[in-house]
Amino acid sequence: MKRLILFGAPGSGKGTMGDLIQRDFNYAKISTGDILRNAIQQDSTDGRQAKSFMESGGLVPDELVIELVRQRLSRSDLDGGYVLDGYPRTLAQAEALSNIASESEKAIFIEVSESEAVERLLSRLTCSECGAIYNLISKPPKTAGTCDLCRGRVAKRADDNEEAVRQRFRVYGERTMPVIEFYGHKKVLERVNGGGAAALVYEKIKGLIA
Ligand code: ADP
Ligand code: ZN
């Protein structure tokens, strides 16, 4: 399988699982959220366009995201396979993806209750340099405010507040659930219970990849 797509609500663990898969399977990880946050940090044209959508918990317009993914998929480091985290999120993005590159694929839907996901998001900390994910309660960085991996600044993401989280869930239900159904109909979708400790969820996901 060449392409693995991770689906799940905000806070379901897509980013964390993507990092582990990248580490163990040598897949490239492509996270549109990370790409967009980098663009914002660099204050590029794309970043300036995306910023307000992201901060309010809405979706960045399809044209912009599709173009960023098209550019990323044209790079030559994907021969060993790649994992998508946060893309596709709309039916238009899913259609664009199959047009850009049709390859053998599997999708994993990480299911978690909304209350657990919200609790995770509101206690989550993220490295502003490398995107590494921490949690105030269950996985704080060794030195407060500093990334264990790259020494970058670790802080709350701008959209990890109650209002933006509520909006992200609304958008997820309206725009992304139909995409997950679409992959279900394609018969490439596996479901995993994403509740509980990351290591346990990852064991289940590993079994589906290998
Ligand atoms: P989460 O899954 O926890 O919401 P992400 O980092 O995947 O976090 O996404 C954060 C924000 O980035 C989204 O709320 C949205 O504004 C933007 N974004 C990320 N991926 C996409 C995408 N594929 N299409 C449109 N917007 C996106
Ligand atoms: Zn870091």
Short mmCIF file of C-alpha atoms and ligand atoms in Angstrom, two decimals:
data_model
loop_
_atom_site.label_atom_id
_atom_site.label_comp_id
_atom_site.label_asym_id
_atom_site.label_seq_id
_atom_site.Cartn_x
_atom_site.Cartn_y
_atom_site.Cartn_z
CA MET A 1 0.00 0.00 0.00
CA LYS A 2 1.37 3.36 -1.03
CA ARG A 3 -0.97 5.81 0.68
CA LEU A 4 -2.48 5.74 4.13
CA ILE A 5 -5.15 8.28 5.00
CA LEU A 6 -5.95 9.06 8.62
CA PHE A 7 -9.48 10.21 9.38
CA GLY A 8 -10.93 11.29 12.68
CA ALA A 9 -12.43 14.22 14.54
CA PRO A 10 -10.20 17.00 15.84
CA GLY A 11 -8.41 15.54 18.87
CA SER A 12 -8.86 11.94 17.73
CA GLY A 13 -5.08 11.44 17.51
CA LYS A 14 -4.38 11.67 13.77
CA GLY A 15 -1.23 13.74 14.28
CA THR A 16 0.14 11.55 17.06
CA MET A 17 -0.53 8.34 15.12
CA GLY A 18 0.91 9.87 11.95
CA ASP A 19 4.15 10.68 13.80
CA LEU A 20 4.44 7.09 15.07
CA ILE A 21 3.74 5.62 11.64
CA GLN A 22 6.34 7.90 10.09
CA ARG A 23 8.88 6.77 12.69
CA ASP A 24 8.28 3.01 12.38
CA PHE A 25 7.30 2.51 8.75
CA ASN A 26 9.45 5.15 7.12
CA TYR A 27 6.44 6.74 5.51
CA ALA A 28 6.55 10.44 4.73
CA LYS A 29 3.95 12.26 6.81
CA ILE A 30 1.94 14.96 5.10
CA SER A 31 -0.14 17.06 7.48
CA THR A 32 -2.01 19.91 5.84
CA GLY A 33 -2.48 21.51 9.27
CA ASP A 34 1.32 21.57 9.76
CA ILE A 35 1.91 22.86 6.23
CA LEU A 36 -0.59 25.67 6.80
CA ARG A 37 0.77 26.56 10.23
CA ASN A 38 4.28 26.77 8.73
CA ALA A 39 2.98 29.05 6.01
CA ILE A 40 1.43 31.29 8.67
CA GLN A 41 4.64 31.36 10.67
CA GLN A 42 6.58 32.38 7.58
CA ASP A 43 3.95 34.99 6.79
CA SER A 44 3.77 33.80 3.18
CA THR A 45 0.90 34.71 0.86
CA ASP A 46 -0.65 31.28 1.48
CA GLY A 47 -0.26 31.74 5.21
CA ARG A 48 -1.90 35.16 5.19
CA GLN A 49 -4.82 33.71 3.23
CA ALA A 50 -5.26 30.75 5.58
CA LYS A 51 -4.84 32.43 8.96
CA SER A 52 -8.33 33.71 9.76
CA PHE A 53 -10.01 30.49 8.58
CA MET A 54 -7.78 28.41 10.81
CA GLU A 55 -8.09 30.58 13.89
CA SER A 56 -11.87 30.50 13.77
CA GLY A 57 -11.95 26.72 13.25
CA GLY A 58 -13.26 26.90 9.68
CA LEU A 59 -11.77 25.19 6.65
CA VAL A 60 -9.17 26.86 4.48
CA PRO A 61 -10.56 27.15 0.92
CA ASP A 62 -10.23 23.99 -1.20
CA GLU A 63 -8.29 25.69 -4.03
CA LEU A 64 -5.48 26.68 -1.69
CA VAL A 65 -5.23 23.37 0.17
CA ILE A 66 -5.48 21.28 -2.99
CA GLU A 67 -2.67 23.27 -4.59
CA LEU A 68 -0.44 22.86 -1.53
CA VAL A 69 -1.03 19.10 -1.54
CA ARG A 70 -0.43 18.89 -5.27
CA GLN A 71 2.95 20.57 -4.78
CA ARG A 72 3.82 18.33 -1.85
CA LEU A 73 2.91 15.16 -3.74
CA SER A 74 5.13 16.18 -6.66
CA ARG A 75 8.23 15.85 -4.49
CA SER A 76 10.39 12.78 -4.88
CA ASP A 77 10.46 11.48 -1.29
CA LEU A 78 7.26 9.48 -1.39
CA ASP A 79 8.38 6.23 -2.99
CA GLY A 80 8.36 4.40 0.33
CA GLY A 81 4.75 5.44 0.91
CA TYR A 82 3.12 8.32 2.73
CA VAL A 83 0.55 9.02 5.37
CA LEU A 84 -1.95 11.86 5.05
CA ASP A 85 -3.08 13.61 8.23
CA GLY A 86 -5.88 16.13 7.81
CA TYR A 87 -6.44 15.66 4.09
CA PRO A 88 -8.86 15.13 2.36
CA ARG A 89 -11.44 16.99 4.45
CA THR A 90 -14.01 17.73 1.76
CA LEU A 91 -15.39 15.73 -1.16
CA ALA A 92 -13.72 18.16 -3.59
CA GLN A 93 -10.37 17.45 -1.91
CA ALA A 94 -10.96 13.70 -2.14
CA GLU A 95 -11.71 13.98 -5.83
CA ALA A 96 -8.63 16.13 -6.40
CA LEU A 97 -6.51 13.58 -4.55
CA SER A 98 -7.51 10.72 -6.82
CA ASN A 99 -6.80 12.93 -9.83
CA ILE A 100 -3.38 14.03 -8.60
CA ALA A 101 -2.21 10.51 -7.82
CA SER A 102 -4.14 7.29 -7.97
CA GLU A 103 -2.36 4.69 -5.91
CA SER A 104 -3.10 1.76 -3.69
CA GLU A 105 -4.50 3.17 -0.49
CA LYS A 106 -5.99 2.41 2.85
CA ALA A 107 -7.93 4.77 5.13
CA ILE A 108 -8.10 4.48 8.89
CA PHE A 109 -10.92 6.11 10.79
CA ILE A 110 -9.91 6.81 14.38
CA GLU A 111 -13.14 6.99 16.38
CA VAL A 112 -13.27 8.75 19.72
CA SER A 113 -16.05 10.33 21.75
CA GLU A 114 -16.45 14.07 21.38
CA SER A 115 -16.01 14.60 25.12
CA GLU A 116 -12.65 12.79 25.18
CA ALA A 117 -11.48 14.62 22.05
CA VAL A 118 -12.43 18.04 23.45
CA GLU A 119 -10.69 17.29 26.72
CA ARG A 120 -7.51 16.38 24.82
CA LEU A 121 -7.63 19.47 22.62
CA LEU A 122 -8.08 21.85 25.52
CA SER A 123 -5.07 20.39 27.36
CA ARG A 124 -2.94 19.95 24.24
CA LEU A 125 0.37 21.74 23.67
CA THR A 126 2.09 21.85 20.30
CA CYS A 127 5.66 22.68 19.25
CA SER A 128 5.53 25.76 17.06
CA GLU A 129 8.69 24.62 15.23
CA CYS A 130 8.31 20.90 14.50
CA GLY A 131 4.65 20.28 15.30
CA ALA A 132 5.37 17.68 18.01
CA ILE A 133 2.32 17.11 20.19
CA TYR A 134 2.30 17.24 24.00
CA ASN A 135 -0.39 17.28 26.65
CA LEU A 136 -0.42 19.37 29.81
CA ILE A 137 -1.64 16.39 31.81
CA SER A 138 -0.65 13.13 30.16
CA LYS A 139 2.53 14.10 28.27
CA PRO A 140 4.11 17.41 29.29
CA PRO A 141 7.46 18.37 27.70
CA LYS A 142 10.44 17.59 29.95
CA THR A 143 11.22 21.29 30.29
CA ALA A 144 8.09 23.42 30.51
CA GLY A 145 7.50 25.40 27.31
CA THR A 146 10.35 23.73 25.37
CA CYS A 147 10.14 20.92 22.81
CA ASP A 148 11.98 17.71 23.79
CA LEU A 149 12.83 17.07 20.16
CA CYS A 150 13.89 20.41 18.68
CA ARG A 151 13.98 22.88 21.64
CA GLY A 152 11.31 24.94 19.84
CA ARG A 153 8.62 26.82 21.75
CA VAL A 154 5.77 24.64 23.00
CA ALA A 155 2.44 26.38 23.45
CA LYS A 156 -1.30 26.11 22.97
CA ARG A 157 -2.38 26.21 19.34
CA ALA A 158 -4.37 29.32 18.39
CA ASP A 159 -7.41 27.14 17.53
CA ASP A 160 -7.34 24.98 20.67
CA ASN A 161 -9.85 27.17 22.49
CA GLU A 162 -13.49 26.32 23.23
CA GLU A 163 -15.07 28.41 20.54
CA ALA A 164 -12.80 27.30 17.67
CA VAL A 165 -13.00 23.68 18.85
CA ARG A 166 -16.80 23.81 18.70
CA GLN A 167 -16.61 25.15 15.16
CA ARG A 168 -14.05 22.51 14.10
CA PHE A 169 -16.42 19.76 15.27
CA ARG A 170 -19.31 21.31 13.38
CA VAL A 171 -17.25 21.53 10.18
CA TYR A 172 -15.98 17.98 10.70
CA GLY A 173 -19.52 16.62 10.89
CA GLU A 174 -20.79 18.57 7.91
CA ARG A 175 -17.85 18.45 5.50
CA THR A 176 -15.61 15.54 6.46
CA MET A 177 -18.02 12.80 7.59
CA PRO A 178 -19.29 12.48 3.99
CA VAL A 179 -15.68 11.99 2.85
CA ILE A 180 -15.24 9.15 5.36
CA GLU A 181 -18.44 7.53 4.05
CA PHE A 182 -17.05 7.87 0.54
CA TYR A 183 -13.94 5.87 1.51
CA GLY A 184 -16.21 3.35 3.21
CA HIS A 185 -18.01 2.81 -0.08
CA LYS A 186 -14.65 2.40 -1.81
CA LYS A 187 -14.03 -0.50 0.62
CA VAL A 188 -10.68 0.82 1.79
CA LEU A 189 -11.78 2.04 5.21
CA GLU A 190 -10.85 0.47 8.55
CA ARG A 191 -12.24 1.67 11.87
CA VAL A 192 -10.23 1.86 15.06
CA ASN A 193 -11.41 2.76 18.54
CA GLY A 194 -9.21 5.76 19.36
CA GLY A 195 -10.15 6.12 23.02
CA GLY A 196 -7.53 5.70 25.75
CA ALA A 197 -3.74 5.74 25.73
CA ALA A 198 -1.90 6.55 22.50
CA ALA A 199 0.32 3.46 22.74
CA LEU A 200 -2.71 1.15 22.83
CA VAL A 201 -4.41 2.84 19.90
CA TYR A 202 -1.16 2.67 17.96
CA GLU A 203 -0.87 -1.11 18.50
CA LYS A 204 -4.25 -1.54 16.81
CA ILE A 205 -3.30 0.72 13.91
CA LYS A 206 0.02 -1.05 13.40
CA GLY A 207 -1.85 -4.30 12.95
CA LEU A 208 -3.81 -2.75 10.11
CA ILE A 209 -0.78 -1.42 8.26
CA ALA A 210 1.62 -4.33 8.39
P1 ADP B 1 -7.43 19.16 13.76
O1 ADP B 1 -7.61 17.89 13.00
O2 ADP B 1 -7.15 18.92 15.22
O3 ADP B 1 -8.55 20.14 13.59
P2 ADP B 1 -5.35 20.14 11.88
O4 ADP B 1 -3.98 20.59 12.25
O5 ADP B 1 -5.48 18.97 11.01
O6 ADP B 1 -6.10 19.93 13.28
O7 ADP B 1 -6.11 21.36 11.18
C1 ADP B 1 -6.16 22.63 11.76
C2 ADP B 1 -6.87 23.62 10.84
O8 ADP B 1 -6.14 23.74 9.61
C3 ADP B 1 -8.28 23.22 10.41
O9 ADP B 1 -9.25 23.59 11.35
C4 ADP B 1 -8.41 24.00 9.10
O10 ADP B 1 -8.66 25.37 9.34
C5 ADP B 1 -7.01 23.90 8.51
N1 ADP B 1 -6.88 22.73 7.63
C6 ADP B 1 -6.07 21.66 7.82
N2 ADP B 1 -6.21 20.77 6.83
C7 ADP B 1 -7.15 21.27 5.99
C8 ADP B 1 -7.77 20.81 4.80
N3 ADP B 1 -7.45 19.62 4.27
N4 ADP B 1 -8.70 21.60 4.22
C9 ADP B 1 -9.04 22.78 4.73
N5 ADP B 1 -8.53 23.27 5.87
C10 ADP B 1 -7.57 22.53 6.50
ZN ZN B 2 9.71 20.66 18.23
#
